[in-house]
JSON list of C-alpha atoms in Angstrom, two decimals:
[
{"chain": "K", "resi": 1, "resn": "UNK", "atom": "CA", "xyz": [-24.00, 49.35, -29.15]},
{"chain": "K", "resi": 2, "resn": "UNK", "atom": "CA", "xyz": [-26.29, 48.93, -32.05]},
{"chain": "K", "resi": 3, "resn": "UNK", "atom": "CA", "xyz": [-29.14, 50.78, -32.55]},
{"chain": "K", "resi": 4, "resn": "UNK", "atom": "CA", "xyz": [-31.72, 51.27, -35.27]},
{"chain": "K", "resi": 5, "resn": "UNK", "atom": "CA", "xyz": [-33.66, 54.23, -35.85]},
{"chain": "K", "resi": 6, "resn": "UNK", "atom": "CA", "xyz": [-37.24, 54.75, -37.77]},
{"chain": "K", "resi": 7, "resn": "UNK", "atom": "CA", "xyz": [-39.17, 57.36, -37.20]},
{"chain": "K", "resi": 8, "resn": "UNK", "atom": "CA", "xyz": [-41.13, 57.11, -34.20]},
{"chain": "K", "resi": 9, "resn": "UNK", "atom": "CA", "xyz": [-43.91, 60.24, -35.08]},
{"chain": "K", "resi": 10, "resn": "UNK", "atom": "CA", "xyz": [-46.77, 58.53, -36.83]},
{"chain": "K", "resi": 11, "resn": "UNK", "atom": "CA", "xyz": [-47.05, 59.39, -40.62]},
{"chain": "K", "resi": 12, "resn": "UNK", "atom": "CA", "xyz": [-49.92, 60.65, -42.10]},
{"chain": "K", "resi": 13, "resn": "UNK", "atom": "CA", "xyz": [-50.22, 60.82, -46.17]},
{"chain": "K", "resi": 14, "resn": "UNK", "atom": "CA", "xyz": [-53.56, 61.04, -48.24]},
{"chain": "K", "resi": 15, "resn": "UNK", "atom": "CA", "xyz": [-54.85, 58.42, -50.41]},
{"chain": "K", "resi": 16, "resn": "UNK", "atom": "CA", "xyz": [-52.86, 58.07, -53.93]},
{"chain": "K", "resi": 17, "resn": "UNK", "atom": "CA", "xyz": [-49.83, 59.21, -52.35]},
{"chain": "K", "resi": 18, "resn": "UNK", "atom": "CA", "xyz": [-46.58, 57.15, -51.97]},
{"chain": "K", "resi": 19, "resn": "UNK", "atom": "CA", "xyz": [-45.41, 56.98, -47.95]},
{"chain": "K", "resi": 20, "resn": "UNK", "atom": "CA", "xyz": [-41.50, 57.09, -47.51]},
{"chain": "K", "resi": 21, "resn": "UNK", "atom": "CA", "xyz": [-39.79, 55.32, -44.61]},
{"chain": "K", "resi": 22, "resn": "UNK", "atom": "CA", "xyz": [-36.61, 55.90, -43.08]},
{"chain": "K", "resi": 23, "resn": "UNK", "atom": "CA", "xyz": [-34.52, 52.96, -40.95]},
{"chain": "K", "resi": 24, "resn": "UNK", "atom": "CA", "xyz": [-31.20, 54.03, -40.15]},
{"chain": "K", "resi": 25, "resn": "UNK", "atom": "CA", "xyz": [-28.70, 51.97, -38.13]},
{"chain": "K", "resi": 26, "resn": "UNK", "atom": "CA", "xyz": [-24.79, 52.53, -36.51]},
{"chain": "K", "resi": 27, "resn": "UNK", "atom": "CA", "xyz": [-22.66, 49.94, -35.02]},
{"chain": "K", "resi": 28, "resn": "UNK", "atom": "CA", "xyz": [-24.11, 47.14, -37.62]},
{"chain": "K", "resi": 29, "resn": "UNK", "atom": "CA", "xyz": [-22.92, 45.66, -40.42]},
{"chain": "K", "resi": 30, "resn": "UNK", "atom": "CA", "xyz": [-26.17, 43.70, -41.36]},
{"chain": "K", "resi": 31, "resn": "UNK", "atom": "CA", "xyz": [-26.00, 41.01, -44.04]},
{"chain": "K", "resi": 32, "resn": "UNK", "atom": "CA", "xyz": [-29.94, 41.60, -44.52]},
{"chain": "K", "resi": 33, "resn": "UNK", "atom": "CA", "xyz": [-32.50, 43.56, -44.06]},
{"chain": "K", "resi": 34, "resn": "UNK", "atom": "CA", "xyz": [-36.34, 43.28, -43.63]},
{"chain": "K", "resi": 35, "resn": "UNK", "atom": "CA", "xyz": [-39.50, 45.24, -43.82]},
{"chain": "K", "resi": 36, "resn": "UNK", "atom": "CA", "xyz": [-42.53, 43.74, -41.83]},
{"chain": "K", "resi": 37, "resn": "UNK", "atom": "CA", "xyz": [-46.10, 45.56, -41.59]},
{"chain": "K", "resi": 38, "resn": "UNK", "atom": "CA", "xyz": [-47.65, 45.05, -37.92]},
{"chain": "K", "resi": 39, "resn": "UNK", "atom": "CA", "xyz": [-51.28, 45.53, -37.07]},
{"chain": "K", "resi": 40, "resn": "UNK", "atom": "CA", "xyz": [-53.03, 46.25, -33.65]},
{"chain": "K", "resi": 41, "resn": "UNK", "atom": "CA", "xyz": [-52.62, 42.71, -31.83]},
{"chain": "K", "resi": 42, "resn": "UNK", "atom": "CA", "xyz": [-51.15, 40.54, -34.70]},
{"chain": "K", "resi": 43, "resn": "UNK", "atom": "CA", "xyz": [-47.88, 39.40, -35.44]},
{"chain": "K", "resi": 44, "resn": "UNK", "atom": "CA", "xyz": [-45.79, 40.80, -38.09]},
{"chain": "K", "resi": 45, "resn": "UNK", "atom": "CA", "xyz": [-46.32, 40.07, -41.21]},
{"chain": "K", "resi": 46, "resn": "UNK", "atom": "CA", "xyz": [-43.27, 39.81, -43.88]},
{"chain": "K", "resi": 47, "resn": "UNK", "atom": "CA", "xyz": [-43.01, 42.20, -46.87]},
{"chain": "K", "resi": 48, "resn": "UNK", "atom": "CA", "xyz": [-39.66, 42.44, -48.39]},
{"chain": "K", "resi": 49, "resn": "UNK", "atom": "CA", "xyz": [-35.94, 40.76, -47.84]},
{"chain": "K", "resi": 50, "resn": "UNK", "atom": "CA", "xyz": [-32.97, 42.85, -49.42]},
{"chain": "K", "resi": 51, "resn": "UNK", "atom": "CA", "xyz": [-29.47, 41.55, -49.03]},
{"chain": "K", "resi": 52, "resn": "UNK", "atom": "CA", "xyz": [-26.46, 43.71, -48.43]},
{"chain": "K", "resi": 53, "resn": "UNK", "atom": "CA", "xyz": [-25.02, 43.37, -51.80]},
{"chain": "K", "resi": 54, "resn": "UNK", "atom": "CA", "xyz": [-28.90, 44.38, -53.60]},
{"chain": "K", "resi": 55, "resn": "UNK", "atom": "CA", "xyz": [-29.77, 48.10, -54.03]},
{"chain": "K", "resi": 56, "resn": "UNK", "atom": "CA", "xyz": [-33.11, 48.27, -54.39]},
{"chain": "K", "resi": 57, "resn": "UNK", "atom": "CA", "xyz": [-36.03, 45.59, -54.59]},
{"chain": "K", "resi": 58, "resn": "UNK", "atom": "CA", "xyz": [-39.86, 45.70, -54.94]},
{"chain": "K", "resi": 59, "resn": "UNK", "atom": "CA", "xyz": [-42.74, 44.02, -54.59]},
{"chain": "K", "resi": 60, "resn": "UNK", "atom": "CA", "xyz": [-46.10, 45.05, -56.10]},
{"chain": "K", "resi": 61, "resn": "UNK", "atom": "CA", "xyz": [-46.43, 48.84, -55.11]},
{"chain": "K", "resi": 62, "resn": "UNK", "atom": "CA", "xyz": [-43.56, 48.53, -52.40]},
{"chain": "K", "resi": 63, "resn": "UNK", "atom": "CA", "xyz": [-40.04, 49.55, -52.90]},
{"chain": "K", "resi": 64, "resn": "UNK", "atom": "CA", "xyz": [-37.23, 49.05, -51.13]},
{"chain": "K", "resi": 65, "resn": "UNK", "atom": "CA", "xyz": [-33.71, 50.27, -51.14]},
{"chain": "K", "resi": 66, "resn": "UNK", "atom": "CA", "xyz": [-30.33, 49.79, -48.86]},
{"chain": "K", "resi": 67, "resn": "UNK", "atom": "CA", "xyz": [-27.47, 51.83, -49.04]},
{"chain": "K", "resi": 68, "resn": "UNK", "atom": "CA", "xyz": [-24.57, 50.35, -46.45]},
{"chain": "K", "resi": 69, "resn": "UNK", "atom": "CA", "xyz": [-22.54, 53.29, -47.09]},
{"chain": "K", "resi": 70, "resn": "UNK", "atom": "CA", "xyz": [-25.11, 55.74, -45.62]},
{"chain": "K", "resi": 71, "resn": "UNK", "atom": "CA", "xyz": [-26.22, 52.72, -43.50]},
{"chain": "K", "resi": 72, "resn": "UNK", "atom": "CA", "xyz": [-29.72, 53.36, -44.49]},
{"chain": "K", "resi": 73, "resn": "UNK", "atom": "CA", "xyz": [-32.76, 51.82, -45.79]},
{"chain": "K", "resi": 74, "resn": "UNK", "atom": "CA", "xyz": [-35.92, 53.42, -47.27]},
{"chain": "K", "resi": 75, "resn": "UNK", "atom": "CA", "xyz": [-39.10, 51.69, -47.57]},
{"chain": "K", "resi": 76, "resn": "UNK", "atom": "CA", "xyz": [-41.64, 52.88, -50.45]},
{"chain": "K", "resi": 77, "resn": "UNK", "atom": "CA", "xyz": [-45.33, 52.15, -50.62]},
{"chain": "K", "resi": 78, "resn": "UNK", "atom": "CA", "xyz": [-46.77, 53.97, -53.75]},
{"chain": "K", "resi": 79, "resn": "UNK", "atom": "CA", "xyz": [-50.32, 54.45, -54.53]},
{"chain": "K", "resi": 80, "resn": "UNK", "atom": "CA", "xyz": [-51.09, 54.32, -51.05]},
{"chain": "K", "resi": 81, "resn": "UNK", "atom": "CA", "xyz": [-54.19, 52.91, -50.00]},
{"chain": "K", "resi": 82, "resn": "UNK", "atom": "CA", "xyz": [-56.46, 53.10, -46.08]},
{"chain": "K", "resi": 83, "resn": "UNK", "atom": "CA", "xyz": [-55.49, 49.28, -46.37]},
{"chain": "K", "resi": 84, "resn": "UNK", "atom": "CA", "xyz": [-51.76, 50.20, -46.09]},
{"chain": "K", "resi": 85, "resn": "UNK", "atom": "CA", "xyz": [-52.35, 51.95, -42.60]},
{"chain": "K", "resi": 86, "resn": "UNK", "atom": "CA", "xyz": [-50.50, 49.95, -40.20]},
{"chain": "K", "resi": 87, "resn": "UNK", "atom": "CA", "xyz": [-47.13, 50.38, -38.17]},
{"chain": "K", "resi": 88, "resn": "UNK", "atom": "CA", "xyz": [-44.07, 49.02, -40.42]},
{"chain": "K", "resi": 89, "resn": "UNK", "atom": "CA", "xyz": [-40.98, 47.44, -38.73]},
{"chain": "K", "resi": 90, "resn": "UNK", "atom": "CA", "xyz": [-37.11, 47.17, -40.15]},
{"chain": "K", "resi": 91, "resn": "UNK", "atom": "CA", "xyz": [-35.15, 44.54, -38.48]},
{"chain": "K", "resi": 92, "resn": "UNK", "atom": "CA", "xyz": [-31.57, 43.57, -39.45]},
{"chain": "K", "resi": 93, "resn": "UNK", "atom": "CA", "xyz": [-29.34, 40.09, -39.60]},
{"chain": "K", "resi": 94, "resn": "UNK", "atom": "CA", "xyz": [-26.05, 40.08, -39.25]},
{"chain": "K", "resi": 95, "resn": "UNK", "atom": "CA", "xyz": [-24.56, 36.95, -41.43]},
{"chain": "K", "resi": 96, "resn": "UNK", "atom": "CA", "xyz": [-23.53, 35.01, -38.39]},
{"chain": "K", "resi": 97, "resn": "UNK", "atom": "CA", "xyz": [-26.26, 34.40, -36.22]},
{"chain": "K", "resi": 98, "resn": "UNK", "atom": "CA", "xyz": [-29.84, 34.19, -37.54]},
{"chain": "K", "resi": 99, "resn": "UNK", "atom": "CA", "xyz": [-31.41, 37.00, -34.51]},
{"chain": "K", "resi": 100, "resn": "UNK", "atom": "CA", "xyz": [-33.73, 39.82, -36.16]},
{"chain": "K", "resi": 101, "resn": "UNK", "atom": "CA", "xyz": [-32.49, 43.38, -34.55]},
{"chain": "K", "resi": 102, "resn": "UNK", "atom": "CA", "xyz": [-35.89, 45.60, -34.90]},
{"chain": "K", "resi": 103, "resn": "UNK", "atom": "CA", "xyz": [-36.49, 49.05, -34.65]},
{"chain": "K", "resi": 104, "resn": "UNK", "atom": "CA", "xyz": [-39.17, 51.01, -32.96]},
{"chain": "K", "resi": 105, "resn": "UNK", "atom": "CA", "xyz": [-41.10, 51.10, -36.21]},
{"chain": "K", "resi": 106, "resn": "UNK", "atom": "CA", "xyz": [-43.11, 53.87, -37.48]},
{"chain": "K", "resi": 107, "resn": "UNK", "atom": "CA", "xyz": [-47.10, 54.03, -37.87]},
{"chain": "K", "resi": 108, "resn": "UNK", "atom": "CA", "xyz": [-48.63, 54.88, -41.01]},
{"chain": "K", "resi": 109, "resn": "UNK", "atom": "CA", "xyz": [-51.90, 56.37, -41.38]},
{"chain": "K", "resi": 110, "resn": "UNK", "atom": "CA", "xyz": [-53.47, 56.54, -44.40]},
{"chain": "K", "resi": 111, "resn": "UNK", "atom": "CA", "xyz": [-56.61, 58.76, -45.36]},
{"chain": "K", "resi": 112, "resn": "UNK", "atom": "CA", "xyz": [-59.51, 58.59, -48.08]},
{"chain": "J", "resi": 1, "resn": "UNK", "atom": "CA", "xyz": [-49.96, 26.64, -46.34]},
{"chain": "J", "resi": 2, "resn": "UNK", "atom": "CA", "xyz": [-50.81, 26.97, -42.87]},
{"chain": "J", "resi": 3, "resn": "UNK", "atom": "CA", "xyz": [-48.78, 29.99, -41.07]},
{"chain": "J", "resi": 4, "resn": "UNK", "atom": "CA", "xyz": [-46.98, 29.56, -37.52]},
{"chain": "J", "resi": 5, "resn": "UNK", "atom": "CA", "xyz": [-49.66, 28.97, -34.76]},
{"chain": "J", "resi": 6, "resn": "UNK", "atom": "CA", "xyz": [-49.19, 29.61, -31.04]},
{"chain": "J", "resi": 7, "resn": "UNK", "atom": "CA", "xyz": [-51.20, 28.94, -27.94]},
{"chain": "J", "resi": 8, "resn": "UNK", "atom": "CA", "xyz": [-52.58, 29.81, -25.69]},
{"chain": "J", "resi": 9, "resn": "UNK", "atom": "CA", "xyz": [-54.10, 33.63, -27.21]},
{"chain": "J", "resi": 10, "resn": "UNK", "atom": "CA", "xyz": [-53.96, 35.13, -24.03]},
{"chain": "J", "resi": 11, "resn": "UNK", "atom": "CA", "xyz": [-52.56, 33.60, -20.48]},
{"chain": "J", "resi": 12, "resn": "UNK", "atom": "CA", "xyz": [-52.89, 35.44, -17.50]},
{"chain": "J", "resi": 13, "resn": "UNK", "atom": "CA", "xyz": [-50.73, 34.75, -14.28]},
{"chain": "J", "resi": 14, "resn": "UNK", "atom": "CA", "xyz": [-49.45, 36.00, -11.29]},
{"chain": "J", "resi": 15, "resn": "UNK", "atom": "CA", "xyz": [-46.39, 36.72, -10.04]},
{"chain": "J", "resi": 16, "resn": "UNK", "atom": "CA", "xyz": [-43.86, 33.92, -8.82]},
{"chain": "J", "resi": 17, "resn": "UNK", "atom": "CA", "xyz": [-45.75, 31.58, -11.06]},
{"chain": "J", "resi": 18, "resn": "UNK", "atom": "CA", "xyz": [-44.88, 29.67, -14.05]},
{"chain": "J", "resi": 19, "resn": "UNK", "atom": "CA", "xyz": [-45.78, 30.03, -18.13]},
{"chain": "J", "resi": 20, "resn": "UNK", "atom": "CA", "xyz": [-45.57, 27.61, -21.04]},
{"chain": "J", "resi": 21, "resn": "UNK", "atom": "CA", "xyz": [-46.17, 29.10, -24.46]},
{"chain": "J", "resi": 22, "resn": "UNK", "atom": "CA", "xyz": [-46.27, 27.21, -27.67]},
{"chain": "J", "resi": 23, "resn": "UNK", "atom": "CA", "xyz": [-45.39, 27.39, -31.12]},
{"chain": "J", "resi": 24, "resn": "UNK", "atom": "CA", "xyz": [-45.60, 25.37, -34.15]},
{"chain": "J", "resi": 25, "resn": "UNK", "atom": "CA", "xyz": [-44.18, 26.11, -37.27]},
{"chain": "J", "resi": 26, "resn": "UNK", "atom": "CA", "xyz": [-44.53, 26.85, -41.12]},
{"chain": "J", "resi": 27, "resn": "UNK", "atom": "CA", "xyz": [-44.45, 23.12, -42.45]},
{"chain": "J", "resi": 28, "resn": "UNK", "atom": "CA", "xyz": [-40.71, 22.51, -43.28]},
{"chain": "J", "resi": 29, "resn": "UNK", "atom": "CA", "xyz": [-39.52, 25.13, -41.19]},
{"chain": "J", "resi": 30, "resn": "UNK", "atom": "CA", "xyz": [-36.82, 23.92, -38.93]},
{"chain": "J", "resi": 31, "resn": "UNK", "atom": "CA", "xyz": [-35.69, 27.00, -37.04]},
{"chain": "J", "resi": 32, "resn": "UNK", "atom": "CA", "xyz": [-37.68, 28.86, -34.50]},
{"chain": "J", "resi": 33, "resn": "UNK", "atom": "CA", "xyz": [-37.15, 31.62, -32.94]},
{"chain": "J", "resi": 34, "resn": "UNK", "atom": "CA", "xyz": [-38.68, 33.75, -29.91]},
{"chain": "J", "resi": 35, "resn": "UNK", "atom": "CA", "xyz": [-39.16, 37.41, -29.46]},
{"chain": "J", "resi": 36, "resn": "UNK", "atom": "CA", "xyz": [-40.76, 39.48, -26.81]},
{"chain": "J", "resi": 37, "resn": "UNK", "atom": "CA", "xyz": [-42.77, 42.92, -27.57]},
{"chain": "J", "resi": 38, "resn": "UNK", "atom": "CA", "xyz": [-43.21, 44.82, -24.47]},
{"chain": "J", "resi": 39, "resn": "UNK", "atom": "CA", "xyz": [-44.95, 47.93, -24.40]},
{"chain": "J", "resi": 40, "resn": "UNK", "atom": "CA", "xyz": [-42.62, 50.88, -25.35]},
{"chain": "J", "resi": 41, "resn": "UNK", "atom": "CA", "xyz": [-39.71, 48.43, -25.38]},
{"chain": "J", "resi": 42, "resn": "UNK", "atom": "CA", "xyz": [-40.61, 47.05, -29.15]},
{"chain": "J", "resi": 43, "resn": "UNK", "atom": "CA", "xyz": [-39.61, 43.44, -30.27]},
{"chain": "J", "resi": 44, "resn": "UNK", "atom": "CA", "xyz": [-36.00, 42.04, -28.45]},
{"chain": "J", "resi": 45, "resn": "UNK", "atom": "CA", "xyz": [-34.72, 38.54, -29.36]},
{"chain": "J", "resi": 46, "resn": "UNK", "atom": "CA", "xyz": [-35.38, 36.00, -26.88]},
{"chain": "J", "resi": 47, "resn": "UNK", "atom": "CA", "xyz": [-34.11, 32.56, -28.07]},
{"chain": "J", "resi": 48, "resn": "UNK", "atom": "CA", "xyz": [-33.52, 30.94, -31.52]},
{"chain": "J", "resi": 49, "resn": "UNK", "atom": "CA", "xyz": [-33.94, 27.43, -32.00]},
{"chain": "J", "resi": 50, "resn": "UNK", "atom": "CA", "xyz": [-32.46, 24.74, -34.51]},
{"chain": "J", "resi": 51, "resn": "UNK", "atom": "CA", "xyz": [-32.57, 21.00, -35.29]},
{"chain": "J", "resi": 52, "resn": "UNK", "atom": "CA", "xyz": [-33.78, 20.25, -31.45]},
{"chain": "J", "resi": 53, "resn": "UNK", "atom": "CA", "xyz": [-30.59, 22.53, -30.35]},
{"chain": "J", "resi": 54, "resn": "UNK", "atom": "CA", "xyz": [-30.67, 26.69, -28.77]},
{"chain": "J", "resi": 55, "resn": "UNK", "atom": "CA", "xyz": [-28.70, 28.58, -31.07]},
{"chain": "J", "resi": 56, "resn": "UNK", "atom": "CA", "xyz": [-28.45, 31.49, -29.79]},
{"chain": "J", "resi": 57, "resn": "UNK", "atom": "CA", "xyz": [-30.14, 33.55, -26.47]},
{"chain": "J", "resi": 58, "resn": "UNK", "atom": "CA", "xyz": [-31.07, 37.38, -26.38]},
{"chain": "J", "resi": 59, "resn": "UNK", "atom": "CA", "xyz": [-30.11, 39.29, -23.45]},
{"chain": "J", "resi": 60, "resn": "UNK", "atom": "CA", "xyz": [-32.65, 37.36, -21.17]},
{"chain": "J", "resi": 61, "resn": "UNK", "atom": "CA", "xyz": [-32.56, 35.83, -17.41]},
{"chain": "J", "resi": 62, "resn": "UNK", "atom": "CA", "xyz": [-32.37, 32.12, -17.63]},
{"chain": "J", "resi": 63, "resn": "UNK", "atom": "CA", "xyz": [-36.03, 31.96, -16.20]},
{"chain": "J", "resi": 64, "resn": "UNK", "atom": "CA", "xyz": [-36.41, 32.08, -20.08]},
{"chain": "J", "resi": 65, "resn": "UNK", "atom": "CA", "xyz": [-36.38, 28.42, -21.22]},
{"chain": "J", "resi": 66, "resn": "UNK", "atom": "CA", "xyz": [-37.26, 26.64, -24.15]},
{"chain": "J", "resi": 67, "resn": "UNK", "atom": "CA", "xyz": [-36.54, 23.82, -26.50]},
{"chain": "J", "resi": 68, "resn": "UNK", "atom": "CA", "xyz": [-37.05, 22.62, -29.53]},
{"chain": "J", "resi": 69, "resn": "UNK", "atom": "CA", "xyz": [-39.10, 19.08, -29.66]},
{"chain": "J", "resi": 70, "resn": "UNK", "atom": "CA", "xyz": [-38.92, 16.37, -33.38]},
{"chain": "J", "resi": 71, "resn": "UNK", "atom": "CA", "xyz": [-41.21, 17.82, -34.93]},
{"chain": "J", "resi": 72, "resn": "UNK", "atom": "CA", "xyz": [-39.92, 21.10, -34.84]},
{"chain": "J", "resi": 73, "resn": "UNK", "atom": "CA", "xyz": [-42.09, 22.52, -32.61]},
{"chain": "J", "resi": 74, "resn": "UNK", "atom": "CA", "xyz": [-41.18, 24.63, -29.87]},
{"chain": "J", "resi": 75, "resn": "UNK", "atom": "CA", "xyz": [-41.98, 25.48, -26.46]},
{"chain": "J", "resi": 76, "resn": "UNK", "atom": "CA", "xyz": [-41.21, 29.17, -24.00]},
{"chain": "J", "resi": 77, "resn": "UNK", "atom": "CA", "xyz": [-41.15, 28.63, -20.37]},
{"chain": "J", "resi": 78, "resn": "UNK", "atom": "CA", "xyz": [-40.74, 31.63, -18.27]},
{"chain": "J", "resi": 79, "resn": "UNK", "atom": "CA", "xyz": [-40.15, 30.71, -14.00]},
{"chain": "J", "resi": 80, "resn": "UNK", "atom": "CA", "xyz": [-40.60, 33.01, -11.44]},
{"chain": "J", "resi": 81, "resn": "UNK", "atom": "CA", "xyz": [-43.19, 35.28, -13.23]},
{"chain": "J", "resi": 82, "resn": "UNK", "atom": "CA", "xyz": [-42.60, 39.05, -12.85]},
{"chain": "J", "resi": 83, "resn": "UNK", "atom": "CA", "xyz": [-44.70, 42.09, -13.30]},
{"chain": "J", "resi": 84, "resn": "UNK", "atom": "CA", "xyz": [-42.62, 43.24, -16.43]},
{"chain": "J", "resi": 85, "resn": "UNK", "atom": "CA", "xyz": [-42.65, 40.03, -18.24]},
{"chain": "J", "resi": 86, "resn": "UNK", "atom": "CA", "xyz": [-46.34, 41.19, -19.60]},
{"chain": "J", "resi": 87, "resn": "UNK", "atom": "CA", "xyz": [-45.69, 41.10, -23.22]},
{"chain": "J", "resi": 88, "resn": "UNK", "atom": "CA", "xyz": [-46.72, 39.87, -26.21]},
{"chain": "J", "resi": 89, "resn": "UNK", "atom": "CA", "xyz": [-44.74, 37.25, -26.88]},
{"chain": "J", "resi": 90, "resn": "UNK", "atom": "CA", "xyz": [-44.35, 36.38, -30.65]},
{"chain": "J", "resi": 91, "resn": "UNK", "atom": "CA", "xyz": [-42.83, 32.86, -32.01]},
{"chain": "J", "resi": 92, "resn": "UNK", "atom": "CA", "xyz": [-41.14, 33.25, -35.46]},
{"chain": "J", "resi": 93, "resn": "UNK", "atom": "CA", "xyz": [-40.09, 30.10, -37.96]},
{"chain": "J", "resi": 94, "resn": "UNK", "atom": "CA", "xyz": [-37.82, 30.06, -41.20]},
{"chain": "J", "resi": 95, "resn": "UNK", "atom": "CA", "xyz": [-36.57, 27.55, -43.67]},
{"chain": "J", "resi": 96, "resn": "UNK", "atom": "CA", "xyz": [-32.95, 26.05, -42.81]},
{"chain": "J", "resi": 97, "resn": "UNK", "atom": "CA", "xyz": [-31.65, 27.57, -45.41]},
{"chain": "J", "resi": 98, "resn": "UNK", "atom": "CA", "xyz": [-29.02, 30.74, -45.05]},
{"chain": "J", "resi": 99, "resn": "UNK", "atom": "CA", "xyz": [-31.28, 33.71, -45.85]},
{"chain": "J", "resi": 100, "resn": "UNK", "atom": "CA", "xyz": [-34.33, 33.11, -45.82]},
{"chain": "J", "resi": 101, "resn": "UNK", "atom": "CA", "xyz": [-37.35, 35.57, -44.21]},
{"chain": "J", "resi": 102, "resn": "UNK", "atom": "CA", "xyz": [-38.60, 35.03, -40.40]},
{"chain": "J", "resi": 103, "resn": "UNK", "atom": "CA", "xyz": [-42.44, 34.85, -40.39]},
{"chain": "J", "resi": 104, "resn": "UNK", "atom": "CA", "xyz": [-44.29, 35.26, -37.22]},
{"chain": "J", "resi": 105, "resn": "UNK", "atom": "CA", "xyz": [-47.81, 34.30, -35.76]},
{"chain": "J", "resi": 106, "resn": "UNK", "atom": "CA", "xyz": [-49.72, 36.22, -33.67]},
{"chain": "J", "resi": 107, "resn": "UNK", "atom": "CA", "xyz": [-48.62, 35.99, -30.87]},
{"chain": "J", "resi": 108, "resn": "UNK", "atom": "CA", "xyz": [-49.68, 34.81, -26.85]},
{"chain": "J", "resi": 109, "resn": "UNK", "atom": "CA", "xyz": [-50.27, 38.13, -24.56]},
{"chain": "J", "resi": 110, "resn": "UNK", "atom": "CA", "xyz": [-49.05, 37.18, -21.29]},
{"chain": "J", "resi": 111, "resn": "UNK", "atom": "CA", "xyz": [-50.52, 38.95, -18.44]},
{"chain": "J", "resi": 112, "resn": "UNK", "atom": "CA", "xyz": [-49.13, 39.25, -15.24]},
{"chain": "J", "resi": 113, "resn": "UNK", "atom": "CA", "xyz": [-50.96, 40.22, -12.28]}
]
């Protein structure tokens, strides 16, 4: 079955510092994949889109890059700010149907 | 641009009951889409929505209803209300177009007691 992995411990970096993410996935072949940022009782919000045939795309201080051969996805926030802390979701699309498949997403914490 | 609203906030029920949960979407949006975030379980598909017609359905009992009304809005129903269907439940809306991002509002916490 499909499954998609972040890490589930909650990250902790200092202020200044960029925050890595991981999202790894087996038994997909998604045709694109999405980063949201989710705070305490909202909805997601929507950061980045990167399509299967893209390698790497950014946004302001956020990076992200895809690599189907590893089936992998890392998500970059440099220059990390306490603004940033929040708990940030991948979800994948296959090309067919329009369904987002999340992960657990991982919780960022970010200190002065 | 106004984002995708949904009512009611917060609904609380008991069990055996009946919800209705509404959505309206980003102006020009046509699909929408409906997932559920239970706690520990994170955020499963529910029901996608298109032109009026369901599109697709997430691994769901069919006490999960919806549809799609002209103006694009859209509307959850969930029969027979069950202790484990407290969730947030999250609407999402994107442009027709192949590819484009799924934006979300924030959500109507169902309670069930």
């Amino acid at each position: 079955s499909q499954k998609i992995e972040q890490n589930s411990e909650a990250l902790n970096i200092q202020e200044g510092k960029t925050a890595t993410l991981t999202c790894n996935y087996t038994n997909y072949s998604p045709a694109y994949l999405q980063w949201y940022r989710q705070d305490p009782g909202r909805g997601p919000v929507f950061l980045l889109l990167i399509r299967e045939n893209e390698k790497e795309k950014r946004k302001e201080r956020l990076k992200v890059t895809f690599d189907t051969t590893l089936k992998q996805s890392l998500f970059h926030i440099t220059a990390s700010q306490p603004a940033d802390s929040a708990t940030y979701l991948c979800a994948l699309r296959g090309a067919a149907g329009n369904k987002l498949t999340f992960g657990g997403g991982t919780r960022v914490l970010v200190k002065p | 641009e106004a984002g995708v609203t949904q009512s009611p906030t917060h609904l609380i029920k008991t069990r055996g009951q009946q919800a209705t949960l509404r959505c309206s979407p980003i102006s020009g949006h046509t699909s929408v889409y409906w997932y559920q975030q239970a706690l520990g379980l994170g955020l499963q598909f529910l029901l996608w929505y298109d032109e009026g017609e369901e599109r697709n359905r997430g691994n769901f009992p069919p006490r999960f209803s919806g549809r799609q009304f002209p103006n694009y809005s859209s509307e959850l129903n969930v029969n027979a209300l069950e202790l484990e269907d407290s969730a947030l439940y999250l609407c999402a809306s994107s442009g027709g177009t192949v590819g484009q991002p799924q934006h979300f509002g924030d959500g109507t916490r169902l309670s069930i007691l």
